[in-house]
XYZ file of C-alpha atoms in Angstrom:
91
model
C 17.771 -20.880 8.910
C 17.965 -19.767 5.336
C 17.420 -16.231 4.309
C 14.087 -15.798 2.277
C 13.242 -12.473 0.666
C 9.726 -11.974 -0.349
C 9.630 -8.292 -0.892
C 12.788 -6.826 -2.595
C 11.224 -7.509 -6.083
C 8.295 -5.302 -4.944
C 10.453 -2.557 -3.507
C 12.937 -2.356 -6.490
C 9.946 -2.024 -8.836
C 8.849 1.368 -7.684
C 8.868 4.397 -9.955
C 8.805 6.736 -7.070
C 11.554 9.360 -6.805
C 13.104 8.320 -3.292
C 15.813 11.076 -3.443
C 13.122 13.839 -3.689
C 11.251 12.146 -0.932
C 14.128 12.236 1.417
C 15.325 15.735 0.639
C 12.011 17.252 -0.135
C 10.519 17.801 3.275
C 11.882 18.488 6.894
C 12.171 14.789 8.032
C 12.554 15.675 11.759
C 9.204 17.474 11.628
C 7.704 14.806 9.508
C 8.856 12.000 11.987
C 7.539 14.135 14.985
C 4.108 14.285 13.489
C 4.066 10.717 12.230
C 5.039 9.244 15.577
C 1.773 10.348 16.988
C 0.077 7.767 14.819
C -2.982 10.011 14.435
C -4.828 11.309 11.743
C -1.777 12.810 10.024
C -0.008 9.387 9.841
C -3.016 7.407 8.548
C -5.053 9.777 6.503
C -3.252 13.074 6.274
C -0.518 14.009 3.828
C 1.713 11.354 2.424
C 4.874 12.882 3.766
C 3.524 11.755 7.466
C 2.887 8.162 6.554
C 0.092 6.362 4.762
C -1.915 9.522 4.031
C -2.978 9.947 0.438
C -2.286 6.299 -0.202
C -4.562 4.244 -2.257
C -4.024 0.599 -2.130
C -3.527 -0.773 -5.656
C -3.026 -4.624 -4.948
C 0.700 -4.438 -5.057
C 1.178 -6.781 -2.122
C -0.697 -9.617 -3.797
C 2.352 -11.116 -5.299
C 4.001 -11.214 -1.910
C 0.914 -12.860 -0.236
C 0.856 -15.614 -2.913
C 4.722 -16.244 -2.429
C 4.207 -16.333 1.338
C 1.280 -18.779 1.026
C 3.030 -21.019 -1.248
C 6.287 -21.113 0.720
C 4.516 -21.872 4.026
C 1.929 -24.173 2.421
C -1.089 -22.117 3.683
C -4.472 -23.408 2.686
C -7.768 -21.427 2.480
C -9.308 -21.065 5.902
C -5.929 -21.070 7.749
C -5.242 -18.067 9.857
C -2.023 -15.919 10.008
C -1.231 -13.494 12.818
C 0.482 -10.172 11.597
C 1.500 -7.892 14.373
C 2.064 -4.245 13.605
C 0.624 -4.624 10.026
C -0.187 -1.002 9.588
C -3.028 -0.780 7.213
C -3.147 -4.552 6.633
C -2.618 -4.502 2.794
C -0.664 -7.688 2.927
C -3.231 -9.475 5.053
C -5.975 -8.173 2.803
C -4.402 -9.895 -0.310
């Protein structure tokens, strides 16, 4: 099966400082808190997961590429297991 990459373009377009995100916090502590998948992960500080994140529509292009590639039509259903906050499904 051929390799299909729908998201590299999105991931490489970020202006976020990844290095600061990696060295700026105690990663072991952040992971310990995040793995509880509670308030801190979903709605707490950004260092623990999704917290502080406001969706800006960035996954729309990925959703459109997936729909075109798989010939998805309006009304069809897609199952996304483990979709987090479902931003891709929203688009």
